[in-house]
XYZ file of C-alpha atoms in Angstrom:
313
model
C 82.718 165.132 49.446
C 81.589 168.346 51.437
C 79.282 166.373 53.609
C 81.961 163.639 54.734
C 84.949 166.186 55.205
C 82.459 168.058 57.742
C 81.630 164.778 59.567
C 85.706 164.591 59.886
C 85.969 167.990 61.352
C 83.187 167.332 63.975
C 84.794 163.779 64.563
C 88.168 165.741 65.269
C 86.402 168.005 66.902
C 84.367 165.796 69.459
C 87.847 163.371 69.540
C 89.863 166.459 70.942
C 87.267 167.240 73.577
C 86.858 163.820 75.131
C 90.868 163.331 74.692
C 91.553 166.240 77.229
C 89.288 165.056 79.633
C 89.327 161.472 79.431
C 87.209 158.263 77.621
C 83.306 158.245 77.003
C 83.626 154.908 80.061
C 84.605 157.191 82.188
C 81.694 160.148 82.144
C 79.559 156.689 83.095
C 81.833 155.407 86.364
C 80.852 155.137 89.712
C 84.062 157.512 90.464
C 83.341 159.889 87.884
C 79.573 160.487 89.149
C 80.657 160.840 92.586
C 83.916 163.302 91.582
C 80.485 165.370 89.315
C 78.353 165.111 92.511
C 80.647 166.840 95.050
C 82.083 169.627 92.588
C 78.300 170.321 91.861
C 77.637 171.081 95.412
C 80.861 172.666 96.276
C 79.744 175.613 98.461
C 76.309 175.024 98.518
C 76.096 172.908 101.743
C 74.941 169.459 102.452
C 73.450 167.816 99.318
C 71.028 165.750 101.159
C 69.886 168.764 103.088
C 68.704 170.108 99.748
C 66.985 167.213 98.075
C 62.950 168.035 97.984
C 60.392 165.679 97.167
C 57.929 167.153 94.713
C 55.230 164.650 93.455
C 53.709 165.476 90.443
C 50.432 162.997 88.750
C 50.339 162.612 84.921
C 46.742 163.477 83.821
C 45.082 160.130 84.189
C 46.432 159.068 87.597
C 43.715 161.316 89.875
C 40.403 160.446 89.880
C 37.899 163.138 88.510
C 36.290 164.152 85.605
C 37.744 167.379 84.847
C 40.713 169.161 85.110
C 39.473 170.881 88.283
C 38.092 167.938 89.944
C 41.365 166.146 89.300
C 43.405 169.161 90.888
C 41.193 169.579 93.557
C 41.808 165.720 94.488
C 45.715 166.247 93.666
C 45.723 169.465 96.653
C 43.930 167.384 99.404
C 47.221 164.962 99.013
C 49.768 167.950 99.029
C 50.732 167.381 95.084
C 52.641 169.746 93.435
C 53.444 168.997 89.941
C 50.936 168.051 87.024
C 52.516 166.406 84.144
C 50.313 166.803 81.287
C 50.728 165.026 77.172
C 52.274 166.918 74.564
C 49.607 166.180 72.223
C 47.299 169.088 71.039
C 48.940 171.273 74.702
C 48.908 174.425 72.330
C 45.549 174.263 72.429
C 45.158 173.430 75.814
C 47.259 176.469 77.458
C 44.487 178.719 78.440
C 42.253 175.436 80.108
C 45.530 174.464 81.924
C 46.259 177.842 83.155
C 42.737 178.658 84.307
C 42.563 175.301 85.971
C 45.519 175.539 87.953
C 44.925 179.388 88.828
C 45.654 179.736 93.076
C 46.537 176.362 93.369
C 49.789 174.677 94.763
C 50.105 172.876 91.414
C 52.612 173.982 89.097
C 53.156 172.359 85.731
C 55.938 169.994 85.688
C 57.377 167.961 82.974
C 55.273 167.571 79.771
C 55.050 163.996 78.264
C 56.034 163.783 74.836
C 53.181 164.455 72.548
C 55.522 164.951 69.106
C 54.942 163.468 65.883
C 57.374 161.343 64.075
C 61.143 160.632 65.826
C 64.352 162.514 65.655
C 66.389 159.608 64.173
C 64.242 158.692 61.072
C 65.881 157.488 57.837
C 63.121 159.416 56.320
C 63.528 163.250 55.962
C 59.518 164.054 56.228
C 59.179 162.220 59.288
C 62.154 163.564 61.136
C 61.296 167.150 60.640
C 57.712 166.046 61.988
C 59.567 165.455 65.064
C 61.631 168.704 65.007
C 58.609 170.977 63.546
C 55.790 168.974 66.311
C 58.530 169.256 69.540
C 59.390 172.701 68.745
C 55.888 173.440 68.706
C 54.721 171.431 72.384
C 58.225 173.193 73.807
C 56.286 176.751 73.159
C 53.649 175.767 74.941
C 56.004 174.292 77.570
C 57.319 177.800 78.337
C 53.984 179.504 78.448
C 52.734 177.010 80.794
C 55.851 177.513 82.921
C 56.820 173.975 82.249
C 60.495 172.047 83.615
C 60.385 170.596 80.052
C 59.304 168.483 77.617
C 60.403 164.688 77.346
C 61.749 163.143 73.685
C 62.831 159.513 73.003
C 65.069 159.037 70.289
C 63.502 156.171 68.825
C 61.394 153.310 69.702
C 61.981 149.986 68.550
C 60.409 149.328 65.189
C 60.855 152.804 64.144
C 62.663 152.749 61.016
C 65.695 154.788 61.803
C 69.248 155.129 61.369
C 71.916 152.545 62.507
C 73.677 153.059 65.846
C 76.979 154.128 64.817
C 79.176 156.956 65.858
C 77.945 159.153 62.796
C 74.433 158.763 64.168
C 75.179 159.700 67.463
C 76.894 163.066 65.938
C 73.739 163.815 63.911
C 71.495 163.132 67.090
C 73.670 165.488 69.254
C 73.349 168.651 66.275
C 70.057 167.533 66.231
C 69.366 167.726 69.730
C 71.326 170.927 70.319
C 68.636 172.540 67.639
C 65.812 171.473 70.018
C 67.627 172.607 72.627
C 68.182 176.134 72.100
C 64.855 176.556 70.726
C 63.972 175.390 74.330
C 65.903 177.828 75.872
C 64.792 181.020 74.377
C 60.925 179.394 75.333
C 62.251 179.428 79.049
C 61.285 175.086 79.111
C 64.292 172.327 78.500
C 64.108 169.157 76.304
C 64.645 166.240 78.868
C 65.986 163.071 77.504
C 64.466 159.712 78.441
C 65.884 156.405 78.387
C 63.798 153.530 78.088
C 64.282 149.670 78.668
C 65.327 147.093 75.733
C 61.704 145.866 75.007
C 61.116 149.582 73.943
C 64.237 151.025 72.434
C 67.445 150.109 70.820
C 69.313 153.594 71.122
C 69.324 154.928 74.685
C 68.267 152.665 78.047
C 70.845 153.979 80.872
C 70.688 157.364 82.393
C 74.464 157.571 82.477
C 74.145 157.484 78.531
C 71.448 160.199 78.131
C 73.608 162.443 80.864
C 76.643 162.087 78.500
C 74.339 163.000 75.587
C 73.265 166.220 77.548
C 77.051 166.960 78.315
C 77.976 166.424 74.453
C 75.027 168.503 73.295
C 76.273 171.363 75.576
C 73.405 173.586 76.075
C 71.380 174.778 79.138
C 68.471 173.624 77.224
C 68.719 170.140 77.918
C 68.597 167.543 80.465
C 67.740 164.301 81.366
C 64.856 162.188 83.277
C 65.239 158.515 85.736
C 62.092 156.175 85.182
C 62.308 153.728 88.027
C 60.392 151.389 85.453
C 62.717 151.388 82.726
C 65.631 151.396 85.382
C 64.436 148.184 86.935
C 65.445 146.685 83.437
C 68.569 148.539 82.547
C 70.530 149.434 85.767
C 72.373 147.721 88.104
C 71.744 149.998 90.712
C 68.992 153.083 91.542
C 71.544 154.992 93.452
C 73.716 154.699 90.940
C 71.816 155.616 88.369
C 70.276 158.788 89.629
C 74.574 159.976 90.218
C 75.416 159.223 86.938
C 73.030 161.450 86.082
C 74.095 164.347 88.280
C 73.841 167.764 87.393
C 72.219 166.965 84.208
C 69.181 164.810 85.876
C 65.908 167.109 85.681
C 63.320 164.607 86.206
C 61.759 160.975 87.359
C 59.140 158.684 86.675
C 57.718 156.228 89.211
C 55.437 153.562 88.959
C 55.233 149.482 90.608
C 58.149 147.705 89.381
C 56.497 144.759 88.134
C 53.484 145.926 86.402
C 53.743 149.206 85.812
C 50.720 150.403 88.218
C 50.647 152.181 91.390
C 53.393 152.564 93.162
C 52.625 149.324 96.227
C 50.979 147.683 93.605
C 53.516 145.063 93.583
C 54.180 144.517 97.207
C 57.859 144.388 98.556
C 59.246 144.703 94.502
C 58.596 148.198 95.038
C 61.303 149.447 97.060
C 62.916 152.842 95.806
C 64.855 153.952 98.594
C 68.041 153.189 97.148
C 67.158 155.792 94.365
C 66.342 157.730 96.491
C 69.327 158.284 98.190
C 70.786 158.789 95.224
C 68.270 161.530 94.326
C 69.025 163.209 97.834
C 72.994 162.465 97.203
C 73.026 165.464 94.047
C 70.519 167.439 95.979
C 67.820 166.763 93.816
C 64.681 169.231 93.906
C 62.812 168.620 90.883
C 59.622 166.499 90.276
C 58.928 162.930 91.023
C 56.102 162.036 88.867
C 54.102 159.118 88.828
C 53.594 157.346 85.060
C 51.945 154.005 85.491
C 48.776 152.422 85.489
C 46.174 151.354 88.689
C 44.750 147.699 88.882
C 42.086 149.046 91.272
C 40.259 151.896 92.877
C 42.087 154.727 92.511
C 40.324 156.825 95.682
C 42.100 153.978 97.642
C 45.461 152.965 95.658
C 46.360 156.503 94.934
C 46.918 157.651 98.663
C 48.271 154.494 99.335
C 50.985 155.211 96.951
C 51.969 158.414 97.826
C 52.035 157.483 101.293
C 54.461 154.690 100.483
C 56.035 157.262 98.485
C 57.086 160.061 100.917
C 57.766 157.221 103.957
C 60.391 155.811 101.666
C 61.706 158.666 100.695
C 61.973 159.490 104.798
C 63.930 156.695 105.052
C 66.805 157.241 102.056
C-alpha cells in the first residue's frame, strides 16, 4: 500500500509540472526546440558563431599499436577528443593520463563499459548497472571526461514493460546516477538507439525530455547520426530537439556503419550539422563505426569529408 500511494504522489507530482507548462508532445515540436534554442542563446551572440567542431576517435578507429602511437597519429590530423570504453577504465587512468600528457587530446565521452542495465526486472542485475556506472563515472572525472554514455536497455534484455510507472522509476533511477556524476565533475549522457537495438528510447527529442524530467546538471544527452538515420525524420531537427541538453554525437557511414565516405553520397550530414551550429554546439563529434579498408587512407579521408561538410552547414 506504501509503495503504490508514493507512485501516486510522484504521478501528481510529475502531472502538476508538465500541466503548468504544457504536454510531453510539445517538449518534442519543431516550435518548442526552436522557442529552447533562442532563449538558450539569449545574450550570448550568434549561435552559429559559437558552434566548434571537435573530433574525437573511439580507441579502435586510429591505426597504431599503442596508446601513444594511436595519439600520435590522432595529432598529425588535428584530433581533439579520445573516446575510450568503460570497461576495466579504473584501471586504465594512470596509462590514459600518461599517454595523453602535452598533447592536444583531451578525453571526451567514455563509451559505456557497465555491467547489467538500469531497467532489469531482476534486482541483482540492475544494481550491477548502478554499482558498475557509478564506478566508470569516477574514473570519468579523474580523467577529466564530458561523460559517460548509458542505454536503458537493449532489446532482449529482460526488463520492465514500457509504461508510465517505468518511466518514473527510470527517471529516480537516473537522477541517482546523475548526482553521483556531478560530485565526480563527469555527466551521464543518454543515448538513443535505433529499433533493431532497443525498444525504450530511439529519438533524441525523447532522451532530452528524459534529461529535463530527471532535472539535474548531471545529465545530458548524445545524437548518433547512425541510429538517427533510422529513427528521425530530420538531422537538423533532431540535434534542436535536443538543445541545451545535447552533450554529444556519434558519426559513422550511414549505410554500414564504417568510415564516414564509406558509403558514398548516403553520407551527407550537413543538415545535422546545421542543426549542431543552430544551439551553438561545442562539444565532441566522435566517430563510432567500423573501416572496410585501410585505415592510413580511409581515416583522413573521413575527417576531411568531415570538417568540409561541416564548412558548408
Amino acid at each position: 500500500m506504501e509503495t503504490n500511494r508514493r507512485n501516486f504522489l510522484r504521478k501528481i507530482a510529475l502531472g502538476g509540472a508538465i500541466a503548468s507548462v504544457g504536454s510531453l508532445d510539445t517538449f518534442a515540436s519543431p516550435l518548442y526546440a526552436k522557442e529552447t534554442q533562442e532563449g538558450n542563446q539569449k545574450g550570448k551572440g550568434n549561435a552559429k558563431s559559437l558552434a566548434q567542431l571537435k573530433i574525437s576517435f573511439q580507441e579502435g578507429t586510429p591505426p597504431g599499436n599503442s596508446l601513444n602511437e594511436k595519439f600520435d597519429y590522432m595529432e598529425k590530423l588535428g584530433i581533439v577528443g579520445f573516446e575510450p570504453g568503460g570497461r576495466g577504465l579504473a584501471g586504465r587512468i594512470k596509462e590514459i593520463q600518461d599517454a595523453l600528457k602535452g598533447r592536444p587530446i583531451k578525453v571526451s565521452a567514455i563509451c559505456a563499459g557497465f555491467e547489467g542495465w538500469i531497467l532489469a526486472d531482476d534486482k541483482k542485475i540492475k544494481e550491477q548497472c548502478m554499482s558498475t556506472s557509478k564506478e566508470i563515472l569516477a574514473a570519468a572525472g579523474e580523467l577529466g571526461s564530458t561523460g559517460m554514455i548509458i542505454v536503458p536497455a537493449f532489446n532482449g534484455q529482460q526488463s520492465f514493460p514500457h509504461t508510465w510507472d517505468t518511466r518514473l522509476q527510470l527517471i529516480e533511477d537516473l537522477r541517482e546516477l546523475s548526482e553521483f556524476a556531478l560530485r565526480h565533475n563527469t555527466k551521464l549522457i543518454l543515448e538513443p538507439l535505433n529499433r533493431q537495438e532497443t525498444f525504450y528510447l530511439r529519438t533524441v527529442a525523447d532522451a532530452a525530455a528524459l534529461c529535463r524530467d530527471v532535472d539535474s546538471d548531471g545529465i545530458r544527452c548524445l545524437g548518433d547520426f547512425w541510429h538517427m538515420t533510422f529513427e528521425e525524420t530530420s538531422d537538423q531537427g533532431a540535434f534542436l530537439s535536443g538543445g541545451k541538453y545535447l552533450n554529444h554525437v556519434h558519426i559513422a557511414s550511414r549505410k554500414r556503419r564504417s568510415m564516414p565516405g564509406e558509403d558514398g553520397a548516403a553520407d551527407n550530414y550537413v543538415d545535422g550539422f546545421k542543426g549542431l551550429k543552430a544551439i551553438g554546439y561545442q562539444e565532441y563529434v566522435s566517430f563510432e563505426c567500423g573501416c572496410n579498408g585501410d585505415r592510413e587512407i580511409l581515416v583522413p579521408a573521413a575527417v576531411k569529408l568531415i570538417r568540409e561538410q561541416w564548412a558548408k552547414a
